[in-house]
Amino acid sequence: MSTYALTDSWTMTRRELAHWARQPVQLLVGLVFPVMLLLMFGYLVGGGRGVTGDYLDYLVPGMLALTMAFGLEGTLLAVTQDLNKGVIDRFRSMPMTNGAVLVGRSIADMLQSALGLAVLIGVAYALGWRAHGSPGGFLGAVGLLLFFRFAMLWIGIHLAMVAGKPELVTAVQILVWPVGFLSNAFATPETMPGWLGTVVEWNPMSHTATAVRDLFGAPGGAPGHTWAAIVWPLALLAVFFPLAVRRFGRLSK
Amino acid sequence: MADPAITVEGVRKKYGGKGGKVALDGLDLQVTRGTVHGVLGPNGAGKTTLVRILSTLLRPDAGRVEVAGRDVLTHAREVRFRIGLLGQHAALDEELGGRQNLEMFGRLYHLGTRHARVRADELLERFGLAGTGRKPVKQYSGGMRRRLDLAASLISEPEVLFLDEPTTGLDPRGRAEVWDSVRSLVGGGTTVLLTTQYLEEADQLADRIAVVDGGRVIADGTADQLKSLTGADRIDVTLRDADQLGAAVALLPVPEDAVTVDADRRLLSAPVTDRMTALSSVVRALEETGIEAEDIALRRPTLDEVFLHLTGDERASDPRVKEAV
Ligand SMILES: Nc1ncnc2c1ncn2[C@@H]1O[C@H](COP(=O)(O)OP(=O)(O)OP(=O)(O)O)[C@@H](O)[C@H]1O
Ligand SMILES: [Mg+2]
């Protein structure tokens, strides 16, 4: 890492922000999509199998976690497109810090996800949803969600480099859906057939959702689950962060 | 050669592992500081592969590569500070405007924000892009894009500049502009390695020309040296009637398979050793057989012919190839 690691990363972050400014609609669609899912599951599908208490209280943390999980798709797509663009050759032929491209991507994606959380929480609030926990608990929940998103980010970067071509990305993207839905986002695992319930309980996203429910004082939360919501993303990061960084280094050779 | 700007020794590169495609097969090249070296070769000769290795984008499987006095493998970063690259395909951020692109690259060369901005304006002005404003590059014409790409490769005032087919797809004016830029750069001491499919371009710009085929340099020298490589001067005979081309081939003082036939231009061309004897014998033979000629000329070989001669004789004797090149 050179002394320019920071400036280079900032330059690459500015590039992503400039893309937003150029394509505000794209950013907007990304923010509206989770809201749509929330409305759909909250009102159209509704019900909340096995949930005691207010379904919205149960659903909102699930939707927040799901939004973070689906962020993986955005990262995957953006990195794949970037790697297939000619400009990456220019970056590689320049003396910039290796990896600044990835740092720029991470910061932009995390910003977008934070914005996505804010919008979703705002809409939920307008629908009458309230967090029942402490302000500290609220911040903790947001932190856990973003941490989970950070793990998804590096899985996304790694998968993008493994898949390589935009055609393969679609295939990988489709796999994100079952993983997102095979969770406790909409219903409790107790209502599901045995094997399915087990899968759902093991899903890292379920742990984050459960911990967030606990911190929001919502049904379906389990005290002490915060650890699981820290350990799981940490484990994923321990695997995918080095893999992604190594792979990116290898690409430039 | 004292203190070369580029040294390539026995470089090999194979794509796709075992049984893959050999792109470079023991390529050697030296480029003197402050000169323009043309790299001429047919499609698939390995020109782009060579440029990508020189600009640290690709690792060679074997061999030694030095650019600006530094090894590209062990001192890639130092090399990157000293080179500029204009790849075969545009290397620009298509979403952003021209100025945004240049400023971003300037900052990545660590020019500092203010200097990067000044440099961007300077280059936009110089390449006739000052009026493009915020228009994203994806809305540029091919020529504008190429000029911006060239501007981007010059941001850091590189010691060594790589241009991979810089004028492919440009109109004559755009081509002339790029040529002028290259000439003025060399005046300033920059070393340029330029690949091209246009023999005229190599002839116009390059001090020396390396002809590459099958991943090796098969000839290297000045345009004049290369022209004398094919040896002979040539005689061109243009007939009035294309139907008589076949009959006229036999009249030329060389074996029939050495004659190039261009039916569209009703032209026969052949190498000759003794200019005057050849000329008078052809004139006499035409008179005797009553085949009417529109024009007869003696000339030095063109680079096209040198090129075709060097990259495969069987193709040189096929008139259709000449049209395709
Ligand atoms: N990424 C790649 N994977 C596999 N083979 C490749 C790859 N890039 C190039 N090749 C092969 O290597 C050989 C040399 O290609 P290269 O692009 O260097 O040629 P070139 O001289 O630049 O051709 P052109 O004039 O068409 O640009 C070709 O046979 C090509 O098919
Ligand atoms: Mg090429």
Coordinates of C-alpha atoms and ligand atoms in Angstrom, one line a residue:
Chain A
M1 CA 0.0 0.0 0.0
S2 CA 1.4 3.3 -1.0
T3 CA 0.8 6.7 0.6
Y4 CA -1.6 7.2 -2.3
A5 CA -3.9 4.3 -1.3
L6 CA -6.4 6.8 0.3
T7 CA -6.4 9.3 -2.5
D8 CA -6.8 6.6 -5.1
S9 CA -9.6 5.0 -3.2
W10 CA -11.3 8.4 -2.9
T11 CA -10.9 9.1 -6.6
M12 CA -12.5 5.7 -7.4
T13 CA -15.4 6.4 -4.9
R14 CA -15.9 9.8 -6.6
R15 CA -16.2 7.9 -9.9
E16 CA -19.0 5.8 -8.5
L17 CA -20.8 8.9 -7.1
A18 CA -20.4 10.6 -10.5
H19 CA -22.1 7.6 -12.1
W20 CA -25.0 8.0 -9.6
A21 CA -25.3 11.7 -10.6
R22 CA -25.4 10.6 -14.3
Q23 CA -28.0 7.8 -13.7
P24 CA -30.2 8.9 -10.8
V25 CA -33.0 6.8 -12.1
Q26 CA -31.0 3.6 -11.7
L27 CA -30.2 4.6 -8.1
L28 CA -33.9 5.3 -7.5
V29 CA -35.1 2.0 -8.9
G30 CA -32.6 0.3 -6.5
L31 CA -34.2 2.1 -3.6
V32 CA -37.8 1.6 -4.6
F33 CA -37.5 -2.2 -5.2
P34 CA -37.3 -3.2 -1.5
V35 CA -40.1 -0.8 -0.7
M36 CA -42.2 -2.7 -3.3
L37 CA -41.3 -6.0 -1.7
L38 CA -42.3 -4.7 1.7
L39 CA -45.7 -3.5 0.4
M40 CA -46.2 -6.7 -1.5
F41 CA -45.5 -9.0 1.5
G42 CA -47.0 -6.7 4.0
Y43 CA -50.4 -6.4 2.3
L44 CA -50.8 -8.7 -0.7
V45 CA -49.3 -11.9 0.7
G46 CA -49.8 -10.8 4.3
G47 CA -50.7 -13.4 6.9
G48 CA -47.4 -14.1 8.5
R49 CA -47.5 -17.8 9.2
G50 CA -46.6 -18.7 12.8
V51 CA -46.0 -15.1 13.8
T52 CA -47.5 -14.0 17.1
G53 CA -48.1 -10.3 17.4
D54 CA -48.1 -7.6 14.7
Y55 CA -46.9 -9.0 11.3
L56 CA -45.4 -5.7 10.3
D57 CA -43.2 -5.9 13.4
Y58 CA -42.0 -9.3 12.2
L59 CA -41.8 -8.4 8.6
V60 CA -39.8 -5.1 8.6
P61 CA -36.6 -6.6 10.1
G62 CA -36.9 -9.5 7.7
M63 CA -37.2 -7.1 4.7
L64 CA -34.3 -5.0 5.9
A65 CA -32.1 -8.1 6.1
L66 CA -33.4 -9.3 2.7
T67 CA -32.6 -5.9 1.1
M68 CA -29.0 -6.3 2.4
A69 CA -28.8 -9.8 1.0
F70 CA -30.1 -8.7 -2.4
G71 CA -27.5 -6.0 -2.4
L72 CA -25.2 -8.8 -3.5
E73 CA -26.8 -8.8 -6.9
G74 CA -26.1 -5.1 -7.4
T75 CA -22.4 -5.6 -6.4
L76 CA -22.1 -8.6 -8.7
L77 CA -23.5 -6.8 -11.6
A78 CA -21.5 -3.7 -11.1
V79 CA -18.2 -5.5 -10.7
T80 CA -18.8 -7.7 -13.7
Q81 CA -19.7 -4.8 -15.9
D82 CA -16.7 -2.9 -14.6
L83 CA -14.3 -5.7 -15.3
N84 CA -15.6 -6.1 -18.8
K85 CA -15.1 -2.4 -19.6
G86 CA -12.1 -1.1 -21.5
V87 CA -11.4 1.4 -18.8
I88 CA -10.2 -1.3 -16.5
D89 CA -7.2 -1.7 -18.8
R90 CA -6.3 1.9 -18.4
F91 CA -6.6 1.7 -14.6
R92 CA -4.3 -1.3 -14.7
S93 CA -1.7 0.4 -16.9
M94 CA -1.5 3.3 -14.4
P95 CA 0.4 3.5 -11.2
M96 CA -2.7 3.6 -9.0
T97 CA -3.1 1.5 -5.9
N98 CA -4.0 -2.0 -6.7
G99 CA -7.5 -2.5 -5.2
A100 CA -8.6 1.1 -5.2
V101 CA -11.2 0.0 -7.7
L102 CA -12.6 -2.4 -5.2
V103 CA -12.5 0.1 -2.4
G104 CA -14.4 2.6 -4.5
R105 CA -17.0 -0.1 -5.3
S106 CA -17.3 -1.0 -1.6
I107 CA -17.8 2.5 -0.4
A108 CA -20.4 3.3 -3.1
D109 CA -22.3 0.1 -2.4
M110 CA -22.3 0.6 1.4
L111 CA -23.6 4.2 0.9
Q112 CA -26.3 2.9 -1.4
S113 CA -27.3 0.2 1.1
A114 CA -27.4 2.7 4.0
L115 CA -29.6 4.9 1.9
G116 CA -31.8 1.9 1.1
L117 CA -32.1 1.1 4.8
A118 CA -33.1 4.7 5.6
V119 CA -35.8 4.7 2.8
L120 CA -37.2 1.3 3.8
I121 CA -37.3 2.3 7.5
G122 CA -38.9 5.6 6.6
V123 CA -41.6 3.9 4.5
A124 CA -42.3 1.4 7.3
Y125 CA -42.6 4.2 9.8
A126 CA -45.2 5.9 7.5
L127 CA -47.1 2.6 7.5
G128 CA -47.3 2.6 11.2
W129 CA -44.3 0.4 12.1
R130 CA -42.3 1.3 15.2
A131 CA -39.1 0.1 16.7
H132 CA -39.8 -0.9 20.3
G133 CA -36.3 -1.2 21.5
S134 CA -33.8 1.4 22.8
P135 CA -32.1 4.0 20.6
G136 CA -28.8 2.1 21.2
G137 CA -30.5 -1.1 20.1
F138 CA -31.8 0.6 17.0
L139 CA -28.3 1.8 16.0
G140 CA -26.9 -1.7 16.8
A141 CA -29.5 -3.2 14.5
V142 CA -28.6 -0.9 11.7
G143 CA -24.9 -1.7 12.3
L144 CA -25.6 -5.5 12.1
L145 CA -27.6 -5.0 8.9
L146 CA -24.7 -3.1 7.3
F147 CA -22.2 -5.6 8.5
F148 CA -24.2 -8.3 6.9
R149 CA -24.3 -6.2 3.7
F150 CA -20.5 -5.8 3.9
A151 CA -20.1 -9.6 3.9
M152 CA -22.5 -9.9 0.9
L153 CA -20.4 -7.2 -0.8
W154 CA -17.3 -9.3 -0.8
I155 CA -19.1 -12.4 -1.8
G156 CA -20.5 -10.4 -4.7
I157 CA -17.0 -9.1 -5.7
H158 CA -15.6 -12.6 -5.6
L159 CA -18.4 -14.2 -7.5
A160 CA -18.2 -11.5 -10.1
M161 CA -14.5 -12.3 -10.7
V162 CA -15.2 -16.1 -10.8
A163 CA -18.2 -15.8 -13.1
G164 CA -16.4 -13.2 -15.2
K165 CA -18.8 -12.9 -18.1
P166 CA -22.2 -11.0 -17.9
E167 CA -24.0 -14.2 -19.2
L168 CA -22.8 -16.2 -16.2
V169 CA -23.8 -13.4 -13.8
T170 CA -27.5 -14.0 -14.6
A171 CA -27.1 -17.6 -13.5
V172 CA -25.4 -16.6 -10.2
Q173 CA -28.0 -13.9 -9.7
I174 CA -30.9 -16.4 -9.9
L175 CA -29.3 -18.3 -7.1
V176 CA -29.4 -15.3 -4.8
W177 CA -33.2 -15.4 -4.8
P178 CA -33.7 -18.8 -3.2
V179 CA -31.0 -18.0 -0.6
G180 CA -32.9 -14.8 0.2
F181 CA -36.3 -16.4 0.4
L182 CA -35.1 -19.6 2.2
S183 CA -34.8 -17.5 5.3
N184 CA -37.0 -16.4 8.2
A185 CA -37.7 -13.0 6.5
F186 CA -41.4 -13.7 6.0
A187 CA -42.3 -16.7 8.2
T188 CA -40.9 -18.5 11.2
P189 CA -39.0 -21.7 10.5
E190 CA -41.3 -23.6 13.0
T191 CA -44.1 -23.5 10.4
M192 CA -42.0 -25.1 7.7
P193 CA -41.3 -28.8 7.0
G194 CA -38.4 -30.1 9.1
W195 CA -35.6 -30.0 6.6
L196 CA -36.6 -26.6 5.2
G197 CA -36.8 -25.2 8.7
T198 CA -33.3 -26.4 9.4
V199 CA -32.0 -24.8 6.2
V200 CA -33.7 -21.5 7.1
E201 CA -32.3 -21.5 10.6
W202 CA -28.8 -22.0 9.2
N203 CA -29.1 -19.2 6.7
P204 CA -26.8 -16.4 7.9
M205 CA -29.4 -13.9 6.8
S206 CA -31.9 -15.5 9.3
H207 CA -29.4 -14.9 12.1
T208 CA -29.2 -11.2 11.2
A209 CA -33.0 -10.9 10.9
T210 CA -33.5 -12.6 14.3
A211 CA -30.9 -10.4 16.0
V212 CA -32.5 -7.3 14.5
R213 CA -35.9 -8.4 15.6
D214 CA -34.6 -8.7 19.1
L215 CA -33.0 -5.3 19.1
F216 CA -36.2 -3.8 17.7
G217 CA -38.2 -5.6 20.4
A218 CA -40.2 -7.4 17.7
P219 CA -41.7 -10.9 17.7
G220 CA -39.4 -13.6 16.4
G221 CA -36.4 -12.1 18.1
A222 CA -34.1 -14.1 20.3
P223 CA -32.0 -12.5 23.0
G224 CA -28.3 -13.0 22.7
H225 CA -28.6 -13.6 18.9
T226 CA -26.4 -10.6 18.2
W227 CA -23.3 -12.8 18.4
A228 CA -24.6 -15.1 15.6
A229 CA -25.2 -12.0 13.5
I230 CA -21.6 -10.9 14.0
V231 CA -19.9 -14.3 13.7
W232 CA -21.6 -15.4 10.5
P233 CA -20.8 -12.4 8.4
L234 CA -17.3 -12.4 9.9
A235 CA -16.8 -16.0 8.9
L236 CA -18.0 -15.2 5.4
L237 CA -15.7 -12.2 5.2
A238 CA -12.8 -14.3 6.4
V239 CA -13.3 -16.6 3.5
F240 CA -14.4 -14.3 0.7
F241 CA -12.4 -11.1 1.4
P242 CA -8.9 -12.8 0.9
L243 CA -10.2 -14.8 -2.0
A244 CA -11.5 -11.7 -3.7
V245 CA -8.4 -9.6 -3.1
R246 CA -6.1 -12.4 -4.3
R247 CA -8.2 -13.0 -7.4
F248 CA -8.2 -9.3 -8.2
G249 CA -4.4 -9.2 -7.9
R250 CA -4.1 -12.2 -10.2
L251 CA -6.4 -10.6 -12.8
S252 CA -3.9 -7.7 -13.2
K253 CA -1.2 -10.1 -14.4
Chain B
M1 CA 22.1 0.0 -29.6
A2 CA 22.9 2.2 -26.6
D3 CA 20.3 2.6 -23.9
P4 CA 17.2 1.3 -25.6
A5 CA 13.8 2.5 -24.3
I6 CA 12.2 -0.9 -24.9
T7 CA 14.0 -4.3 -24.8
V8 CA 12.1 -7.5 -25.6
E9 CA 14.0 -10.7 -25.5
G10 CA 12.7 -14.1 -26.4
V11 CA 9.2 -13.4 -25.2
R12 CA 6.6 -16.1 -25.3
K13 CA 3.0 -16.0 -24.5
K14 CA 0.4 -18.7 -24.8
Y15 CA -3.3 -18.2 -24.2
G16 CA -5.5 -20.8 -22.5
G17 CA -3.0 -23.1 -20.8
K18 CA -2.0 -26.5 -22.3
G19 CA -2.8 -26.9 -26.0
G20 CA -3.7 -23.2 -26.1
K21 CA -3.0 -20.6 -28.7
V22 CA 0.6 -19.4 -29.0
A23 CA 0.4 -15.7 -29.5
L24 CA 4.1 -14.8 -29.1
D25 CA 6.7 -17.3 -30.1
G26 CA 10.1 -16.0 -29.0
L27 CA 9.8 -12.3 -30.0
D28 CA 12.8 -10.0 -29.9
L29 CA 12.7 -6.3 -30.3
Q30 CA 14.7 -3.2 -29.4
V31 CA 13.4 0.3 -29.6
T32 CA 15.8 3.3 -29.4
R33 CA 15.0 6.1 -27.1
G34 CA 13.2 9.0 -28.8
T35 CA 12.2 7.1 -32.0
V36 CA 9.0 5.8 -33.4
H37 CA 9.0 2.0 -34.0
G38 CA 6.3 0.6 -36.1
V39 CA 5.0 -2.9 -35.5
L40 CA 3.4 -4.2 -38.6
G41 CA 1.6 -7.5 -38.8
P42 CA -1.6 -9.2 -40.1
N43 CA -4.5 -10.0 -37.9
G44 CA -3.6 -12.4 -35.2
A45 CA 0.2 -11.8 -35.5
G46 CA 0.5 -10.9 -31.8
K47 CA 0.7 -7.1 -31.9
T48 CA -1.9 -6.5 -29.2
T49 CA -0.5 -9.3 -27.0
L50 CA 2.9 -7.6 -27.3
V51 CA 1.5 -4.2 -26.4
R52 CA -0.3 -5.7 -23.4
I53 CA 2.8 -7.3 -22.1
L54 CA 4.8 -4.1 -22.6
S55 CA 2.2 -2.1 -20.7
T56 CA 2.2 -4.5 -17.7
L57 CA -1.4 -5.8 -18.4
L58 CA -0.3 -9.3 -19.3
R59 CA 2.5 -11.5 -18.0
P60 CA 4.7 -13.2 -20.5
D61 CA 5.3 -16.9 -20.0
A62 CA 9.0 -16.5 -20.8
G63 CA 11.6 -14.0 -21.8
R64 CA 12.8 -10.6 -20.6
V65 CA 10.9 -7.3 -21.1
E66 CA 12.3 -3.9 -20.1
V67 CA 10.5 -0.6 -20.6
A68 CA 12.2 2.7 -19.8
G69 CA 15.0 0.8 -18.3
R70 CA 12.9 -1.2 -15.8
D71 CA 11.7 -4.8 -15.8
V72 CA 8.0 -5.0 -16.4
L73 CA 7.6 -8.0 -14.1
T74 CA 9.6 -6.9 -11.1
H75 CA 9.1 -3.1 -11.4
A76 CA 5.7 -2.8 -12.9
R77 CA 4.7 0.2 -10.8
E78 CA 7.8 2.2 -11.9
V79 CA 7.1 1.3 -15.5
R80 CA 3.5 2.4 -15.1
F81 CA 4.6 5.9 -14.1
R82 CA 6.6 6.2 -17.3
I83 CA 4.2 4.8 -20.0
G84 CA 1.1 5.9 -21.8
L85 CA -1.2 3.4 -23.4
L86 CA -3.7 3.7 -26.3
G87 CA -5.1 0.2 -26.5
Q88 CA -6.8 -1.2 -29.6
H89 CA -10.2 -0.6 -27.9
A90 CA -11.2 2.5 -26.0
A91 CA -10.2 2.5 -22.4
L92 CA -12.5 5.2 -21.1
D93 CA -15.3 5.5 -18.6
E94 CA -18.3 5.7 -21.1
E95 CA -20.7 7.1 -18.5
L96 CA -18.6 10.2 -17.8
G97 CA -17.7 13.2 -19.9
G98 CA -14.4 13.8 -21.5
R99 CA -13.2 16.3 -18.9
Q100 CA -14.3 14.0 -16.0
N101 CA -12.4 11.2 -17.6
L102 CA -9.2 13.1 -18.0
E103 CA -9.4 14.7 -14.5
M104 CA -9.9 11.2 -13.0
F105 CA -6.9 9.7 -14.8
G106 CA -4.9 12.8 -13.8
R107 CA -5.6 12.3 -10.2
L108 CA -4.8 8.6 -10.5
Y109 CA -1.4 9.7 -11.8
H110 CA -1.1 11.7 -8.7
L111 CA -1.0 15.1 -10.4
G112 CA -3.0 16.7 -7.6
T113 CA -6.6 18.0 -8.1
R114 CA -5.7 21.4 -9.5
H115 CA -2.9 20.2 -11.8
A116 CA -5.2 17.4 -13.0
R117 CA -7.8 19.9 -14.0
V118 CA -5.4 22.2 -15.8
R119 CA -3.9 19.2 -17.7
A120 CA -7.4 18.0 -18.6
D121 CA -8.3 21.4 -20.1
E122 CA -5.0 21.6 -22.0
L123 CA -5.5 18.2 -23.6
L124 CA -9.2 18.8 -24.4
E125 CA -8.1 21.9 -26.2
R126 CA -5.3 20.3 -28.0
F127 CA -7.5 17.4 -29.3
G128 CA -10.4 19.6 -30.4
L129 CA -12.7 18.3 -27.6
A130 CA -12.9 21.5 -25.6
G131 CA -16.6 22.0 -26.6
T132 CA -17.8 18.6 -25.5
G133 CA -18.9 19.7 -22.0
R134 CA -20.6 17.1 -19.9
K135 CA -21.6 14.9 -22.8
P136 CA -20.9 11.3 -21.8
V137 CA -18.3 9.4 -23.8
K138 CA -20.8 6.8 -24.9
Q139 CA -22.4 9.5 -27.1
Y140 CA -19.1 10.4 -28.8
S141 CA -18.4 9.6 -32.4
G142 CA -15.6 7.0 -32.9
G143 CA -13.1 9.7 -33.9
M144 CA -13.9 11.8 -30.8
R145 CA -13.5 8.7 -28.6
R146 CA -10.2 7.8 -30.2
R147 CA -8.9 11.4 -29.6
L148 CA -10.0 11.4 -26.0
D149 CA -8.4 8.0 -25.5
L150 CA -5.1 9.4 -27.0
A151 CA -5.4 12.4 -24.8
A152 CA -5.8 10.1 -21.7
S153 CA -2.7 8.2 -22.7
L154 CA -0.7 11.5 -22.7
I155 CA -1.8 12.8 -19.3
S156 CA 1.4 11.9 -17.5
E157 CA 3.7 13.1 -20.3
P158 CA 5.0 9.5 -20.7
E159 CA 8.5 8.6 -21.6
V160 CA 7.3 5.7 -23.6
L161 CA 4.0 5.6 -25.5
F162 CA 2.2 2.5 -26.8
L163 CA -0.3 3.0 -29.6
D164 CA -2.2 -0.1 -30.7
E165 CA -3.7 0.6 -34.1
P166 CA -4.2 4.3 -33.2
T167 CA -6.0 5.3 -36.4
T168 CA -8.1 2.3 -37.2
G169 CA -11.6 3.5 -37.8
L170 CA -10.7 7.2 -38.2
D171 CA -11.5 9.3 -41.3
P172 CA -8.5 10.8 -43.2
R173 CA -8.7 14.0 -41.2
G174 CA -8.7 12.2 -37.9
R175 CA -5.8 10.1 -39.1
A176 CA -3.8 13.2 -40.0
E177 CA -4.5 14.7 -36.6
V178 CA -3.2 11.6 -34.8
W179 CA -0.2 11.5 -37.1
D180 CA 0.6 15.2 -36.3
S181 CA 0.3 14.5 -32.5
V182 CA 2.6 11.5 -32.8
R183 CA 5.2 13.6 -34.7
S184 CA 5.1 16.5 -32.2
L185 CA 5.5 14.0 -29.3
V186 CA 8.5 12.5 -30.8
G187 CA 9.9 16.0 -31.3
G188 CA 9.6 16.3 -27.5
G189 CA 11.7 13.1 -26.9
T190 CA 8.9 10.5 -26.4
T191 CA 9.6 7.0 -27.6
V192 CA 6.6 5.6 -29.4
L193 CA 5.8 2.0 -30.3
L194 CA 3.0 1.9 -32.7
T195 CA 1.2 -1.1 -34.2
T196 CA -0.7 -0.7 -37.4
Q197 CA -2.3 -2.5 -40.3
Y198 CA -1.7 0.5 -42.5
L199 CA 1.6 0.3 -44.2
E200 CA 1.4 3.9 -45.2
E201 CA 1.1 4.8 -41.6
A202 CA 4.3 2.9 -40.7
D203 CA 6.0 4.5 -43.7
Q204 CA 4.9 8.0 -42.7
L205 CA 5.6 7.8 -38.9
A206 CA 8.0 5.1 -38.1
D207 CA 11.8 5.5 -38.0
R208 CA 12.0 1.7 -38.0
I209 CA 9.5 -1.0 -38.8
A210 CA 9.3 -4.5 -37.3
V211 CA 7.2 -6.9 -39.3
V212 CA 5.6 -9.4 -37.0
D213 CA 4.0 -12.7 -38.1
G214 CA 3.1 -15.8 -36.1
G215 CA 4.3 -14.2 -32.9
R216 CA 7.9 -13.4 -34.1
V217 CA 9.7 -10.5 -35.7
I218 CA 10.4 -11.6 -39.3
A219 CA 12.0 -8.4 -40.4
D220 CA 13.2 -5.2 -38.7
G221 CA 14.6 -2.1 -40.3
T222 CA 13.9 1.3 -41.9
A223 CA 11.3 1.5 -44.6
D224 CA 14.0 1.7 -47.2
Q225 CA 15.9 -1.3 -45.8
L226 CA 12.7 -3.3 -45.9
K227 CA 11.9 -2.2 -49.4
S228 CA 15.3 -3.4 -50.5
L229 CA 14.7 -6.7 -48.7
T230 CA 12.3 -7.9 -51.4
G231 CA 15.3 -7.2 -53.7
A232 CA 14.0 -6.1 -57.0
D233 CA 12.4 -3.1 -58.4
R234 CA 9.2 -3.7 -60.1
I235 CA 7.6 -3.2 -63.5
D236 CA 3.9 -2.4 -63.7
V237 CA 2.0 -2.9 -66.9
T238 CA -1.6 -1.7 -67.2
L239 CA -3.5 -3.2 -70.1
R240 CA -6.4 -1.7 -72.0
D241 CA -8.3 -5.0 -72.0
A242 CA -8.6 -7.2 -68.9
D243 CA -9.2 -10.3 -71.1
Q244 CA -5.6 -10.2 -72.3
L245 CA -4.1 -10.3 -68.8
G246 CA -3.6 -14.1 -69.0
A247 CA -1.8 -13.9 -72.3
A248 CA 0.3 -10.9 -71.1
V249 CA 1.7 -12.8 -68.0
A250 CA 3.9 -14.9 -70.3
L251 CA 5.5 -11.8 -71.8
L252 CA 7.1 -10.6 -68.6
P253 CA 10.7 -11.6 -68.1
V254 CA 10.1 -13.6 -64.9
P255 CA 8.6 -17.0 -64.0
E256 CA 4.8 -16.8 -64.2
D257 CA 4.2 -17.4 -60.5
A258 CA 6.2 -14.2 -59.6
V259 CA 3.7 -12.1 -61.5
T260 CA 1.0 -10.3 -59.5
V261 CA -2.3 -9.9 -61.4
D262 CA -4.8 -7.3 -60.4
A263 CA -7.8 -7.8 -62.6
D264 CA -9.8 -4.9 -61.4
R265 CA -7.1 -2.4 -62.4
R266 CA -6.0 -4.5 -65.4
L267 CA -2.6 -4.5 -63.9
L268 CA 0.4 -6.9 -64.0
S269 CA 3.3 -6.4 -61.7
A270 CA 6.6 -8.3 -61.5
P271 CA 10.0 -7.9 -59.9
V272 CA 12.8 -7.2 -62.3
T273 CA 16.6 -7.2 -61.8
D274 CA 17.8 -5.1 -64.8
R275 CA 15.4 -2.2 -65.2
M276 CA 16.1 -1.0 -68.7
T277 CA 16.5 -4.5 -70.3
A278 CA 13.2 -5.5 -68.7
L279 CA 11.4 -2.4 -69.9
S280 CA 12.5 -2.7 -73.5
S281 CA 11.9 -6.4 -73.7
V282 CA 8.3 -5.9 -72.4
V283 CA 7.6 -3.1 -74.8
R284 CA 8.9 -5.2 -77.7
A285 CA 6.9 -8.3 -76.6
L286 CA 3.7 -6.3 -76.3
E287 CA 4.2 -4.8 -79.8
E288 CA 4.9 -8.3 -81.3
T289 CA 1.8 -9.9 -79.8
G290 CA -0.4 -6.8 -80.4
I291 CA -1.6 -6.6 -76.8
E292 CA -2.4 -3.0 -76.0
A293 CA -0.9 -1.4 -72.9
E294 CA -2.3 1.8 -71.3
D295 CA 0.7 2.4 -69.1
I296 CA 4.1 0.9 -68.3
A297 CA 6.1 2.0 -65.2
L298 CA 9.2 1.0 -63.3
R299 CA 9.2 1.6 -59.6
R300 CA 10.5 0.5 -56.2
P301 CA 8.5 -2.0 -54.3
T302 CA 5.8 -0.6 -52.0
L303 CA 5.6 -1.6 -48.4
D304 CA 2.5 -3.6 -49.2
E305 CA 4.5 -5.9 -51.4
V306 CA 7.3 -6.1 -48.9
F307 CA 4.8 -7.0 -46.2
L308 CA 3.1 -9.6 -48.3
H309 CA 6.4 -11.0 -49.5
L310 CA 7.5 -11.4 -45.9
T311 CA 4.3 -12.7 -44.4
G312 CA 3.8 -15.4 -46.9
D313 CA 4.6 -15.7 -50.6
E314 CA 1.6 -17.8 -51.5
R315 CA -0.6 -14.9 -50.5
A316 CA 1.5 -12.4 -52.3
S317 CA 0.9 -14.1 -55.6
D318 CA -2.9 -14.1 -55.0
P319 CA -4.3 -10.9 -56.3
R320 CA -7.4 -11.1 -54.1
V321 CA -5.3 -10.8 -50.9
K322 CA -3.8 -7.6 -52.2
E323 CA -7.3 -6.2 -52.4
A324 CA -8.1 -7.4 -48.9
V325 CA -5.0 -5.7 -47.4
Ligands
LIG1 N1 -7.6 -13.5 -24.6 C1 -7.2 -14.4 -25.6 N2 -7.5 -15.7 -25.4 C2 -7.1 -16.6 -26.3 N3 -6.5 -16.3 -27.4 C3 -6.2 -15.0 -27.7 C4 -6.5 -14.0 -26.8 N4 -6.1 -12.8 -27.2 C5 -5.5 -13.1 -28.4 N5 -5.5 -14.4 -28.7 C6 -4.9 -15.1 -29.9 O1 -3.6 -14.8 -29.9 C7 -3.2 -14.5 -31.2 C8 -2.6 -13.1 -31.2 O2 -3.6 -12.1 -31.0 P1 -3.4 -10.6 -30.9 O3 -4.6 -10.0 -30.5 O4 -2.1 -10.3 -30.2 O5 -3.1 -10.2 -32.5 P2 -3.1 -8.8 -33.2 O6 -1.8 -8.9 -34.0 O7 -3.3 -7.7 -32.3 O8 -4.3 -8.9 -34.2 P3 -5.3 -7.8 -34.8 O9 -4.5 -7.1 -35.9 O10 -6.4 -8.5 -35.3 O11 -5.6 -6.8 -33.7 C9 -4.4 -14.6 -32.1 O12 -4.3 -15.9 -32.7 C10 -5.5 -14.6 -31.1 O13 -6.6 -15.4 -31.6
MG2 MG -4.6 -6.2 -32.1

